[in-house]
CSV table of C-alpha atoms in Angstrom, one decimal:
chain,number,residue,atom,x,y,z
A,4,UNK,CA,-16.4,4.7,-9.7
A,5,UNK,CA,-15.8,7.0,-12.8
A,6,UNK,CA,-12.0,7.5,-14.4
A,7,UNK,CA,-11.5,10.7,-12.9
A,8,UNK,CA,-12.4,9.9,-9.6
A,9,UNK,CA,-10.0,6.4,-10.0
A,10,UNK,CA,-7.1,8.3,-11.6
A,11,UNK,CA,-7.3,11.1,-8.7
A,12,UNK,CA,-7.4,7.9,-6.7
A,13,UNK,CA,-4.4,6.4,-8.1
A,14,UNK,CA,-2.6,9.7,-8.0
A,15,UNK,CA,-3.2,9.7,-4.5
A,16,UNK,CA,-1.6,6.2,-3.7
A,17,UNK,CA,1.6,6.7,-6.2
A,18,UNK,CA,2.0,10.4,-4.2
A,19,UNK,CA,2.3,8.5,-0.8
A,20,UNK,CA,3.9,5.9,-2.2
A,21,UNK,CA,7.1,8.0,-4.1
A,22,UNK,CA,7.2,9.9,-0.3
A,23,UNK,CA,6.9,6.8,1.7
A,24,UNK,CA,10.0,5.4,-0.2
A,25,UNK,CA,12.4,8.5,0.6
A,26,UNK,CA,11.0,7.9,4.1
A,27,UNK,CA,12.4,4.4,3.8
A,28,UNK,CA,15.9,5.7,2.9
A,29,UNK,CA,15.4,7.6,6.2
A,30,UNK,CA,14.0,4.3,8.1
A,31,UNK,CA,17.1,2.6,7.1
A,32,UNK,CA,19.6,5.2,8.4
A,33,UNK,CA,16.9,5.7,11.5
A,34,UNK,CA,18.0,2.3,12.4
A,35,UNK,CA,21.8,1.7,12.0
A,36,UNK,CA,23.9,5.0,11.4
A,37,UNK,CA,21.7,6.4,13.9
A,38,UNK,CA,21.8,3.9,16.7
A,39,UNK,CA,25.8,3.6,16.3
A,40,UNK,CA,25.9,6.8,16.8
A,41,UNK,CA,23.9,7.4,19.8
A,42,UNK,CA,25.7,4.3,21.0
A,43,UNK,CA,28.0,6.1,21.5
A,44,UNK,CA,27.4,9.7,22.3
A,45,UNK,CA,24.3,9.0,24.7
A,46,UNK,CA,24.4,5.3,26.0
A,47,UNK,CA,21.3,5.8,27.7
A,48,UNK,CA,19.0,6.6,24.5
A,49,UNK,CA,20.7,3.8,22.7
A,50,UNK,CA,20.0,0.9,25.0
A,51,UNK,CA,16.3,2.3,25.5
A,52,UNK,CA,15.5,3.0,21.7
A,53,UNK,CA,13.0,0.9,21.8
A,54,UNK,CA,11.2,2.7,24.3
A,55,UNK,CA,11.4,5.9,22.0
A,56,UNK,CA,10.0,3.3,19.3
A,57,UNK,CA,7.1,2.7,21.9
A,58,UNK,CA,7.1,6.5,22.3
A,59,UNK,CA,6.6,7.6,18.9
A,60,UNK,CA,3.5,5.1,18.4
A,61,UNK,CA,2.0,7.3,21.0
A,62,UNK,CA,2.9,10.4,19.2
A,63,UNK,CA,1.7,8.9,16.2
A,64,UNK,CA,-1.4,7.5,17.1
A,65,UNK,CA,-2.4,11.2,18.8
A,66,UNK,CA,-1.9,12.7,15.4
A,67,UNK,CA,-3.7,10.2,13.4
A,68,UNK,CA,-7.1,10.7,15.7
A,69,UNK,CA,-7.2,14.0,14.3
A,70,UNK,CA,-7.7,12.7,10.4
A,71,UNK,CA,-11.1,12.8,10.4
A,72,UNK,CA,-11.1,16.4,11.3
A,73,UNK,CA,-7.7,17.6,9.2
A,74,UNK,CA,-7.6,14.8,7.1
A,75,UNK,CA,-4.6,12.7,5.8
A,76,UNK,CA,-2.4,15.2,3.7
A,77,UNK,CA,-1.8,17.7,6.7
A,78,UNK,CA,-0.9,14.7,8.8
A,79,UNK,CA,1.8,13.5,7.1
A,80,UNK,CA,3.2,16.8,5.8
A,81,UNK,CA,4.4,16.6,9.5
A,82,UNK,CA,6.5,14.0,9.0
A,83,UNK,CA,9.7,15.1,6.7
A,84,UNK,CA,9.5,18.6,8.6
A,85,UNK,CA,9.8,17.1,11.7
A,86,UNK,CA,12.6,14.8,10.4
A,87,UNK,CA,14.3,17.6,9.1
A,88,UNK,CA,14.2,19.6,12.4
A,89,UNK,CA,15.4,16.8,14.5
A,90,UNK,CA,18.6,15.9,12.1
A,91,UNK,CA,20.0,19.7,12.1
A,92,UNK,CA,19.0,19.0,15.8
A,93,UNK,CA,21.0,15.8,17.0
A,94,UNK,CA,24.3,17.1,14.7
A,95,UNK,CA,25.3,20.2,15.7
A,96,UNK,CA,23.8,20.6,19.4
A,97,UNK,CA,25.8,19.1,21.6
A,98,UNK,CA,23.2,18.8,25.0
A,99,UNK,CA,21.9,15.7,26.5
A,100,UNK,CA,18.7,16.2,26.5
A,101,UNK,CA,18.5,16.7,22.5
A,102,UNK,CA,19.8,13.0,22.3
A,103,UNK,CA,16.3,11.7,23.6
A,104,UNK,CA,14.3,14.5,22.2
A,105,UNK,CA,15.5,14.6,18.6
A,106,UNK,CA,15.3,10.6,18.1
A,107,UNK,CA,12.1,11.0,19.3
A,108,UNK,CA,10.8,13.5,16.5
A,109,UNK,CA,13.4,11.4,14.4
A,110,UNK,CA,11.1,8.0,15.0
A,111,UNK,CA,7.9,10.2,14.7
A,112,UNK,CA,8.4,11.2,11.6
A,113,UNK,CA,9.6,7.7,10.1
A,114,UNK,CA,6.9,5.9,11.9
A,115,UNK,CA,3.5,8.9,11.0
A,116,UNK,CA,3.8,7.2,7.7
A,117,UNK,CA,3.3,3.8,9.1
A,118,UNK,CA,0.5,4.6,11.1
A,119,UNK,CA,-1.1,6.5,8.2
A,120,UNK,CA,-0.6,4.2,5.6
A,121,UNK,CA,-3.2,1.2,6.8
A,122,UNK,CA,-6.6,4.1,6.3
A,123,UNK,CA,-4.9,5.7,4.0
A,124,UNK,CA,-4.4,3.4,1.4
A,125,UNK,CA,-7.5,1.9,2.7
A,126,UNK,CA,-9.2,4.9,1.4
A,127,UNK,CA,-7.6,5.1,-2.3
A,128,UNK,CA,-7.9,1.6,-3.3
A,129,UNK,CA,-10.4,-0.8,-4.0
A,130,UNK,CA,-10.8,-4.3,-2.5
A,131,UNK,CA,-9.7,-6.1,-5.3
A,132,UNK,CA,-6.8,-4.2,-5.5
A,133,UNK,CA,-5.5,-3.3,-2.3
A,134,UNK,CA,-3.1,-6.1,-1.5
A,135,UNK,CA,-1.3,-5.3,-4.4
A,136,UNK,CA,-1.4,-1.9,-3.7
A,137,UNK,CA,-0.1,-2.6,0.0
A,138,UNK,CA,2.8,-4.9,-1.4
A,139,UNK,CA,4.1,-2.2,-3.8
A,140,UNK,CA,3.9,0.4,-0.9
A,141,UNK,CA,5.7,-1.9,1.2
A,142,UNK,CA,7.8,-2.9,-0.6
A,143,UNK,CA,9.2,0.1,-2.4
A,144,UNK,CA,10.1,1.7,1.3
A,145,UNK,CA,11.8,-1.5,2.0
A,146,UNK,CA,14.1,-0.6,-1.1
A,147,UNK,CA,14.7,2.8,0.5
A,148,UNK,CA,15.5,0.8,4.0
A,149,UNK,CA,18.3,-1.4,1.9
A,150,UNK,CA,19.5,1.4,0.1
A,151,UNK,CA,20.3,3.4,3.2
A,152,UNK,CA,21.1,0.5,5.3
A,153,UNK,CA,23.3,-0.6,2.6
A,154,UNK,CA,25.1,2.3,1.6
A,155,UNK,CA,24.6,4.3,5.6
A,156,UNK,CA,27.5,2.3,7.1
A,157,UNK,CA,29.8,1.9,3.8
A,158,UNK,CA,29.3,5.8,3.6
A,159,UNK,CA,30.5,6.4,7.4
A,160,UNK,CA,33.8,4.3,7.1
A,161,UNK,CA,34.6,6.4,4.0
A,162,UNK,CA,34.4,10.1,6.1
A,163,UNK,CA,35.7,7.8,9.0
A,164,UNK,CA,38.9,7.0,6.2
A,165,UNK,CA,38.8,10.4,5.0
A,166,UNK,CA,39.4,11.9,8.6
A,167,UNK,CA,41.8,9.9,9.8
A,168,UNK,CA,43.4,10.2,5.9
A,169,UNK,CA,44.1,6.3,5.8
A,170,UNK,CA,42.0,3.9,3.6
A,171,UNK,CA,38.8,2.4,3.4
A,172,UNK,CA,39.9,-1.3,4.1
A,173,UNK,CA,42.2,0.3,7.3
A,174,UNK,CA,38.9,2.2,8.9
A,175,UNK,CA,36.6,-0.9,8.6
A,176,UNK,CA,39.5,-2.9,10.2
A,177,UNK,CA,39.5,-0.3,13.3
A,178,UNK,CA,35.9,-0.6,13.5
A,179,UNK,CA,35.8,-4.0,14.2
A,180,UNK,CA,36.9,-3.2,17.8
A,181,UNK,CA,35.1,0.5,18.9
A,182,UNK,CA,35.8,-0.5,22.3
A,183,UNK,CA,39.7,-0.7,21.2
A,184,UNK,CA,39.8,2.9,19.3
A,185,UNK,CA,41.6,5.7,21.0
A,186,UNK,CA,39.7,8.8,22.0
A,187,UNK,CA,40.6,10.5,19.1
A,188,UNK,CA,39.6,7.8,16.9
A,189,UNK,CA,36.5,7.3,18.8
A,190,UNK,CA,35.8,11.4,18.3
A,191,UNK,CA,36.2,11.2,14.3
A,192,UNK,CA,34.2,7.9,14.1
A,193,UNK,CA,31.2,9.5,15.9
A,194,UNK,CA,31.3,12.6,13.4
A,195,UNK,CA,31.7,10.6,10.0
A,196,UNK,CA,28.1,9.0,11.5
A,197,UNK,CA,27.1,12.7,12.2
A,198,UNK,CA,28.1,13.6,8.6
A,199,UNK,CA,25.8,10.7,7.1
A,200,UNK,CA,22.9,12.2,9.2
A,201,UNK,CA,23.2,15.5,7.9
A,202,UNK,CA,23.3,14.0,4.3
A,203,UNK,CA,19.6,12.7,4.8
A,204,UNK,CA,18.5,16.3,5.5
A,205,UNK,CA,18.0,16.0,1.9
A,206,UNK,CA,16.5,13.3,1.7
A,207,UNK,CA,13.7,13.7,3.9
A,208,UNK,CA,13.1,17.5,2.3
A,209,UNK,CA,12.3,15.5,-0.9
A,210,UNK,CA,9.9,12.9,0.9
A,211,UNK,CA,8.0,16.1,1.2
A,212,UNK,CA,7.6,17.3,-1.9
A,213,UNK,CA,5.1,14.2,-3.4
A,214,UNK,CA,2.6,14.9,-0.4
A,215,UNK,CA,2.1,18.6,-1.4
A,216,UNK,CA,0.4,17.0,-4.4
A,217,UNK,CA,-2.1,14.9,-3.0
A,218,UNK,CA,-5.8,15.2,-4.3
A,219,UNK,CA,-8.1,15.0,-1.2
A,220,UNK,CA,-11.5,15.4,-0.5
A,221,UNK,CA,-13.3,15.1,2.6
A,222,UNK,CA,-15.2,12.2,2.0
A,223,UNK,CA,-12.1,10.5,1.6
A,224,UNK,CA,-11.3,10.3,5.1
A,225,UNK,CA,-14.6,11.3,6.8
A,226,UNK,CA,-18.2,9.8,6.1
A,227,UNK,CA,-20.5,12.3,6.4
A,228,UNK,CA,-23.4,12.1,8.6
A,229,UNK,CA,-26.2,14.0,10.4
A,230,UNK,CA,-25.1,14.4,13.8
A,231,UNK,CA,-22.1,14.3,15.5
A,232,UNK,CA,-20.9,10.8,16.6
A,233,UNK,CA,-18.2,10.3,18.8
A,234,UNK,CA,-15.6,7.3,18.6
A,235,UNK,CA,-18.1,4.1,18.3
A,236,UNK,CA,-16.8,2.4,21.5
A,237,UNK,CA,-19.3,-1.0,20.5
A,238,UNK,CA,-16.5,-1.6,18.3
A,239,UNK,CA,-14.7,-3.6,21.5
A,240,UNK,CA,-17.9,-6.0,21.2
A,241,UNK,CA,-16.1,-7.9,18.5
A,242,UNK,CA,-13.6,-10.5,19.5
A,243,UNK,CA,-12.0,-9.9,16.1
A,244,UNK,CA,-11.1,-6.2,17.3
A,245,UNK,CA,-9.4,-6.5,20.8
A,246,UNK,CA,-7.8,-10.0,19.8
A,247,UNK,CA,-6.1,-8.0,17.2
A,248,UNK,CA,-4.6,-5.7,19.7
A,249,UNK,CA,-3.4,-8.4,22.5
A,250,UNK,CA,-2.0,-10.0,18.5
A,251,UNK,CA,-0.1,-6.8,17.6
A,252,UNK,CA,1.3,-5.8,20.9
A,253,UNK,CA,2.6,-9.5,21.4
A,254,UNK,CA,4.3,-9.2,17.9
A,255,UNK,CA,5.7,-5.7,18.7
A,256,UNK,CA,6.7,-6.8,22.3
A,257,UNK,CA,9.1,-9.7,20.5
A,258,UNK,CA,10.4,-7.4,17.4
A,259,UNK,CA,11.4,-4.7,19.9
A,260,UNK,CA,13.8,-7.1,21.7
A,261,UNK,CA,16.0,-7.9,18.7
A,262,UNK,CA,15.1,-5.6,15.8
A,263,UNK,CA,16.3,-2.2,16.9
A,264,UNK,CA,19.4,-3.8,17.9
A,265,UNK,CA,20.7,-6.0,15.2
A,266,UNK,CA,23.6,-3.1,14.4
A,267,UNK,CA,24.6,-3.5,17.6
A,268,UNK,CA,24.8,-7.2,18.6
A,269,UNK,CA,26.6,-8.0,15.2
A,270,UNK,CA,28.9,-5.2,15.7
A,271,UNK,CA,30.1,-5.1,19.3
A,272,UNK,CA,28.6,-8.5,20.1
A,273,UNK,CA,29.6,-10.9,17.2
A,274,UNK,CA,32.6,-9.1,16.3
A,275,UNK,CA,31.5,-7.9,12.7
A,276,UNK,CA,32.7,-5.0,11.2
A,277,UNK,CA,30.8,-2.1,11.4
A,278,UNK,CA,30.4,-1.5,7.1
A,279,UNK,CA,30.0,-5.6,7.0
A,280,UNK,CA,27.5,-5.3,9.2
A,281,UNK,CA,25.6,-2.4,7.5
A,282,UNK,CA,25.8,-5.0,4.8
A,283,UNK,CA,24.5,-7.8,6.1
A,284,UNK,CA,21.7,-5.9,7.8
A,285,UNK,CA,20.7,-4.5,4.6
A,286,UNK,CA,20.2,-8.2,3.5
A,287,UNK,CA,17.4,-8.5,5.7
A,288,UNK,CA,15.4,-5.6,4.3
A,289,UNK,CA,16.8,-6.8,0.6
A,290,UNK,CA,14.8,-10.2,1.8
A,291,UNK,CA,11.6,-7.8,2.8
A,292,UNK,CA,11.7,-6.7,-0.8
A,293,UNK,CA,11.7,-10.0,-2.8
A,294,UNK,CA,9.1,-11.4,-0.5
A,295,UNK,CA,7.1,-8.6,-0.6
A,296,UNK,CA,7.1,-8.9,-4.1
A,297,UNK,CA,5.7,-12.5,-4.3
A,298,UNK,CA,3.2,-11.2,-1.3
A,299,UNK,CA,0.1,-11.5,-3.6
A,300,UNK,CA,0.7,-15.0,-4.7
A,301,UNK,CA,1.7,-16.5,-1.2
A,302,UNK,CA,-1.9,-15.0,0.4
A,303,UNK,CA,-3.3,-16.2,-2.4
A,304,UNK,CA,-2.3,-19.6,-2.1
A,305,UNK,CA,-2.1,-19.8,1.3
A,306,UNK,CA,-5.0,-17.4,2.3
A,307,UNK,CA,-4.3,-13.9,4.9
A,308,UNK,CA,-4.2,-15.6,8.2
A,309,UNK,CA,-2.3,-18.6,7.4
A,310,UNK,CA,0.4,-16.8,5.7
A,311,UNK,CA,0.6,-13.9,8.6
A,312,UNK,CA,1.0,-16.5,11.0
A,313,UNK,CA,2.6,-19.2,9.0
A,314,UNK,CA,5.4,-18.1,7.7
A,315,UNK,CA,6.2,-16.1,11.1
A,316,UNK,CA,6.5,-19.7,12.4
A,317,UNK,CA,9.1,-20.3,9.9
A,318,UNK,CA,10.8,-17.3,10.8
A,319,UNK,CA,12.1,-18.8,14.2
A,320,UNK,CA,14.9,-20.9,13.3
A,321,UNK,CA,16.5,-17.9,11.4
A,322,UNK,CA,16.6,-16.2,14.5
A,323,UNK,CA,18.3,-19.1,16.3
A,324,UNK,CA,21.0,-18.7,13.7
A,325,UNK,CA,21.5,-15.3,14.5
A,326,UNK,CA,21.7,-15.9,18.3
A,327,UNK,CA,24.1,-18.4,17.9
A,328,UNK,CA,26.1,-16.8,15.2
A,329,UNK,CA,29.3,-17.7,16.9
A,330,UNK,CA,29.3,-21.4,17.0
A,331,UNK,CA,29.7,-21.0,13.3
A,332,UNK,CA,33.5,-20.1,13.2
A,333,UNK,CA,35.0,-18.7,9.8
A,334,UNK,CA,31.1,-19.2,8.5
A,335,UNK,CA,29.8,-16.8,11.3
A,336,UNK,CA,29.0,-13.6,8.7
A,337,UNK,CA,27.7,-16.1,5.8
A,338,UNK,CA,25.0,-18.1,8.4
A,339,UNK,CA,24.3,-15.1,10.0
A,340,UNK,CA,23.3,-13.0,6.9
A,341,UNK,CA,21.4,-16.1,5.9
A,342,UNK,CA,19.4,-16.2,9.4
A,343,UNK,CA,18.8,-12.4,9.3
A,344,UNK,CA,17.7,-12.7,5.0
A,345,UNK,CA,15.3,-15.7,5.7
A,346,UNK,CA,14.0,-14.3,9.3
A,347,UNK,CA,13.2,-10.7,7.6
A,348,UNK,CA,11.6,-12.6,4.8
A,349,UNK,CA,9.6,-14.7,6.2
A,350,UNK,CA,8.5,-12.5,9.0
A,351,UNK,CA,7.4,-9.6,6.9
A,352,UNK,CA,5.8,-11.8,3.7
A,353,UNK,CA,2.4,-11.0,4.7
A,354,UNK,CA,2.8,-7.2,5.9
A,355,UNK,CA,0.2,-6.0,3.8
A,356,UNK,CA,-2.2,-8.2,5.2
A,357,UNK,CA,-1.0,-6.9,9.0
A,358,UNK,CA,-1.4,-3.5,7.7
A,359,UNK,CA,-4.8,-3.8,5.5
A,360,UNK,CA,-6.9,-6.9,7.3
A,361,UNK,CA,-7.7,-4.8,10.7
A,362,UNK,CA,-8.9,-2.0,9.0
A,363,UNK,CA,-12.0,-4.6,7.4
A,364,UNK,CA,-13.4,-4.7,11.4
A,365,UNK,CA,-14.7,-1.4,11.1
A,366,UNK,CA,-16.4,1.4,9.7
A,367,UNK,CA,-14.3,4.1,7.6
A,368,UNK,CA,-14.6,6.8,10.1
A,369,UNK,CA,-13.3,4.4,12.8
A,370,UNK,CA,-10.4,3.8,10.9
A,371,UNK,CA,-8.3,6.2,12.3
A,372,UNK,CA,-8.9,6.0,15.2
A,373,UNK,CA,-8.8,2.1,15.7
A,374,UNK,CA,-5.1,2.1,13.8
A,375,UNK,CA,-4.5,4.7,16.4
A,376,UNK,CA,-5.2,2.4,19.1
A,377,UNK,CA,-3.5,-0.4,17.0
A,378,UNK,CA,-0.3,1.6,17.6
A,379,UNK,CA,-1.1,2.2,20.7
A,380,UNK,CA,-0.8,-1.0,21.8
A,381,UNK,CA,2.5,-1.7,20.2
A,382,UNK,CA,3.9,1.7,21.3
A,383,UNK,CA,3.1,0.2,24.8
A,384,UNK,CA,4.6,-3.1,24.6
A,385,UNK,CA,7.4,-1.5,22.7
A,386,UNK,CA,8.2,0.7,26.0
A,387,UNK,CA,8.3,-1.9,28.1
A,388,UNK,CA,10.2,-4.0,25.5
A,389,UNK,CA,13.0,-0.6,26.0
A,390,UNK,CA,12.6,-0.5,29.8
A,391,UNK,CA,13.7,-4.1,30.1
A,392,UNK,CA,16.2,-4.7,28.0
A,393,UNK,CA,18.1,-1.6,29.3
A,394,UNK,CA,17.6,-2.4,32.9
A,395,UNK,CA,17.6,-6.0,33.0
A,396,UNK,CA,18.2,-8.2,29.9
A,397,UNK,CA,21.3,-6.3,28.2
A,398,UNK,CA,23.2,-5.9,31.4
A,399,UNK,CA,23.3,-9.9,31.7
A,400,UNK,CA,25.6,-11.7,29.9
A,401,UNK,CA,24.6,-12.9,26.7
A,402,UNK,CA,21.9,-10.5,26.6
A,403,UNK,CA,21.5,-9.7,23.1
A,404,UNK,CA,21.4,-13.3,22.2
A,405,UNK,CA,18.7,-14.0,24.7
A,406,UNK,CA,16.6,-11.6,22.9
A,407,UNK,CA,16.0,-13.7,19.7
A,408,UNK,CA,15.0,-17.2,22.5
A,409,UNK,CA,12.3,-14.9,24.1
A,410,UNK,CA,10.9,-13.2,21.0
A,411,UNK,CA,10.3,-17.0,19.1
A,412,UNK,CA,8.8,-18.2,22.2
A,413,UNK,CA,6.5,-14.9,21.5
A,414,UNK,CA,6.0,-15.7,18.1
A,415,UNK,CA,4.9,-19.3,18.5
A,416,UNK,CA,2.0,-17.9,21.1
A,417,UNK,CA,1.1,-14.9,18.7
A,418,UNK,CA,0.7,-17.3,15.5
A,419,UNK,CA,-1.4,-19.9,16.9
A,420,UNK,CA,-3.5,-16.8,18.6
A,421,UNK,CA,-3.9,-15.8,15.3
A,422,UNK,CA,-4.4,-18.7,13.7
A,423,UNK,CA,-7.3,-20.2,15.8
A,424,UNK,CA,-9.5,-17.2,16.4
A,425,UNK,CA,-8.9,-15.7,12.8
A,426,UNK,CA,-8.6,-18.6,10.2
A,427,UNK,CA,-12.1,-19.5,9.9
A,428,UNK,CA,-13.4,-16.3,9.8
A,429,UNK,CA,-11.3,-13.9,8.0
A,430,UNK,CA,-8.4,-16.5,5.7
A,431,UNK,CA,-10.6,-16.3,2.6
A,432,UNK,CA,-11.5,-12.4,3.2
A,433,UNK,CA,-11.5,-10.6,0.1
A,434,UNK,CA,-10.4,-13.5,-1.8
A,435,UNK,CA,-13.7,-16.0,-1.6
A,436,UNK,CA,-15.7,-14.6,0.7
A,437,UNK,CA,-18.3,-12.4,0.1
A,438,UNK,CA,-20.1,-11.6,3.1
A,439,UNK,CA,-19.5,-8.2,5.0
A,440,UNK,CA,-17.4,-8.4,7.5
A,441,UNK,CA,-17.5,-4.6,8.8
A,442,UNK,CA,-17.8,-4.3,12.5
């Protein structure tokens, strides 16, 4: 590859990259202002978000079959304007069937850059480079995710303070019990979250700018042949490519029991106040960045499968912690922002390798669409993960808690699933192995 071709390359990457990281500040708000407040304003979309999670990998996965037509850059463009839309949306119109609606272009837009990023990236970086590449993607958006998460809830008891005019420390103390707030309490809580919400209009307005940047050609994202082909369905031939799907689903299935809700179970469940718990949930994606960081040296040691499954296995007891935050006393907020710091790191380590390693079983032009179905199959599981907590699981007692018992038992099965049919095969991949291992 010549210089100019590798710096349009690199250009390429850093572009998504800078946009992806605004779209992290809106991840983070996506999941915590946002819930709380539909939490409270439309119960129903709150206790099935993650069905609109499961939903928007759908959406998602639709637009990204059409890459190899549009390519990458018009794709994505989608993704802040949508956000945009959806914000103005969910503040100032006041009709139940926005609620559902606008999270769901809400969660498309934050989750098009997820579904993009695996071929994309793919396409701008070279082997020897792109787990690197993936980690400083990663990440970087996690920083965004901490940042919002951090400062989202913090930000909502200040114009919680500021219209009720009392202070900070007297707003976070009401918050502790919502259920406890008098109406008119209730009604200025709910619009201090709707004023965070508006502020990350602007945020999502300048996730758009970097992507109207982007260099691309069409061999970047399309191979160019003689004839026509359409989607290469021989790809299902190779154990490696469904086993990843029945691997991804299983993992989705078990994150979409506890992850959307973590806001919620520490808040209204555990007793935590609502800018403590902003706090301590930002911990977690805090966690995603430092391990993410050292990403690159614990696949190399360790090699891509054994660290994607591995260290999921360590995850578990963090989320025993969490479940049984309670029986910790006066130490409840310290061991439970421990269990979600280790469980977030641990669990998320080897993301590049989830994100990259699937897109080695096959060709570049069935890249798209194979990540497509990759989502598909986690948007599924992810529905049905929304569907039965809201009608079964959270309407028992001790619900929420139950959540983090079912999704270990998940992640034992997905790890050693993992672990026996990839290890041999694919641990060493781009590190000491050498032989093709397209599809």
């Amino acid at each position: 590859m010549d210089q100019k071709e590798l710096k349009r390359f690199n250009f390429n990457s850093w572009a998504f990259i800078v946009s992806y990281a605004f779209m992290g500040l809106m991840s983070g708000v996506a999941f915590d202002v946002l819930v709380t407040f539909l939490q409270q304003v439309n119960i129903s979309t709150a206790s099935s978000f993650s069905s609109f999670m499961g939903m928007s990998n759908f959406v998602c996965a639709a637009i990204l079959i059409l890459a190899p037509k549009l390519g990458y850059k018009k794709l994505i463009i989608t993704g802040p304007i949508m956000t945009i839309a959806a914000l103005i949306a969910i503040s100032f119109v006041d009709v139940s069937f926005i609620y559902p609606v606008a999270t769901l272009a809400i969660l498309v837009g934050v989750a098009l850059f997820d579904v993009v990023l695996p071929p994309y990236l793919t396409a701008y970086t070279t082997e020897k480079e792109r787990t690197k590449v993936f980690s400083r993607a990663l990440y970087i958006n996690v920083i965004g995710m901490v940042l919002a998460t951090w400062f989202g809830g913090t930000i909502a008891v200040s114009r919680f303070a500021s219209r009720l005019k009392i202070s900070n420390s007297q707003a976070s103390a009401i918050t502790e019990n919502i259920k406890g707030m008098t109406s008119h309490q209730l009604h200025e809580f709910i619009l201090a979250q709707r004023d965070v919400l508006l502020m990350f209009v602007v945020i999502a307005a300048l996730s758009l700018i970097p992507l109207l940047f982007i260099k691309e050609k069409k061999e970047d994202y399309c191979e160019e042949t003689k004839e026509k082909k359409a989607f290469d369905w021989s790809i299902f031939k190779n154990k490696y490519v469904v086993l990843w799907l029945v691997y991804y689903a299983m993992i989705r299935f078990g994150a979409s029991l506890i992850c959307p809700y973590f806001s919620v179970f520490l808040n209204n469940e555990l007793g935590i106040s609502r800018a403590t718990t902003s706090q301590l949930v930002s911990y977690q994606y805090f966690a995603m960045v430092l391990f993410l960081l050292i990403s690159p040296w614990i696949v190399k040691k360790l090699g891509n499968v054994i660290a994607l499954g591995g260290l999921a296995l360590l995850s578990i007891p963090f989320m025993l912690i969490i479940a049984n935050g309670t029986v910790f006393g006066s130490g409840m907020v310290l061991a439970v922002g421990a269990g979600l710091f280790f469980r977030s790191g641990f669990m998320n380590c080897a993301n590049p390798i989830m994100n990259s390693l699937p897109m080695e079983f096959v060709s570049k032009n069935s890249r798209p669409a194979y990540n497509s179905l990759i989502f598909v199959a986690g948007g599924v599981t992810s529905i049905i993960a929304g569907q039965f907590t809201k009608l079964f699981l959270f309407k028992i007692p001790g619900g929420y808690s139950k959540a983090y018992y079912i999704t270990a038992v998940i992640y034992i099965l997905s790890s050693v699933l993992l672990i026996v049919v990839y290890n041999k095969k694919y641990n060493r991949h781009g590190q000491d192995n050498k032989e093709d291992q397209t599809a």
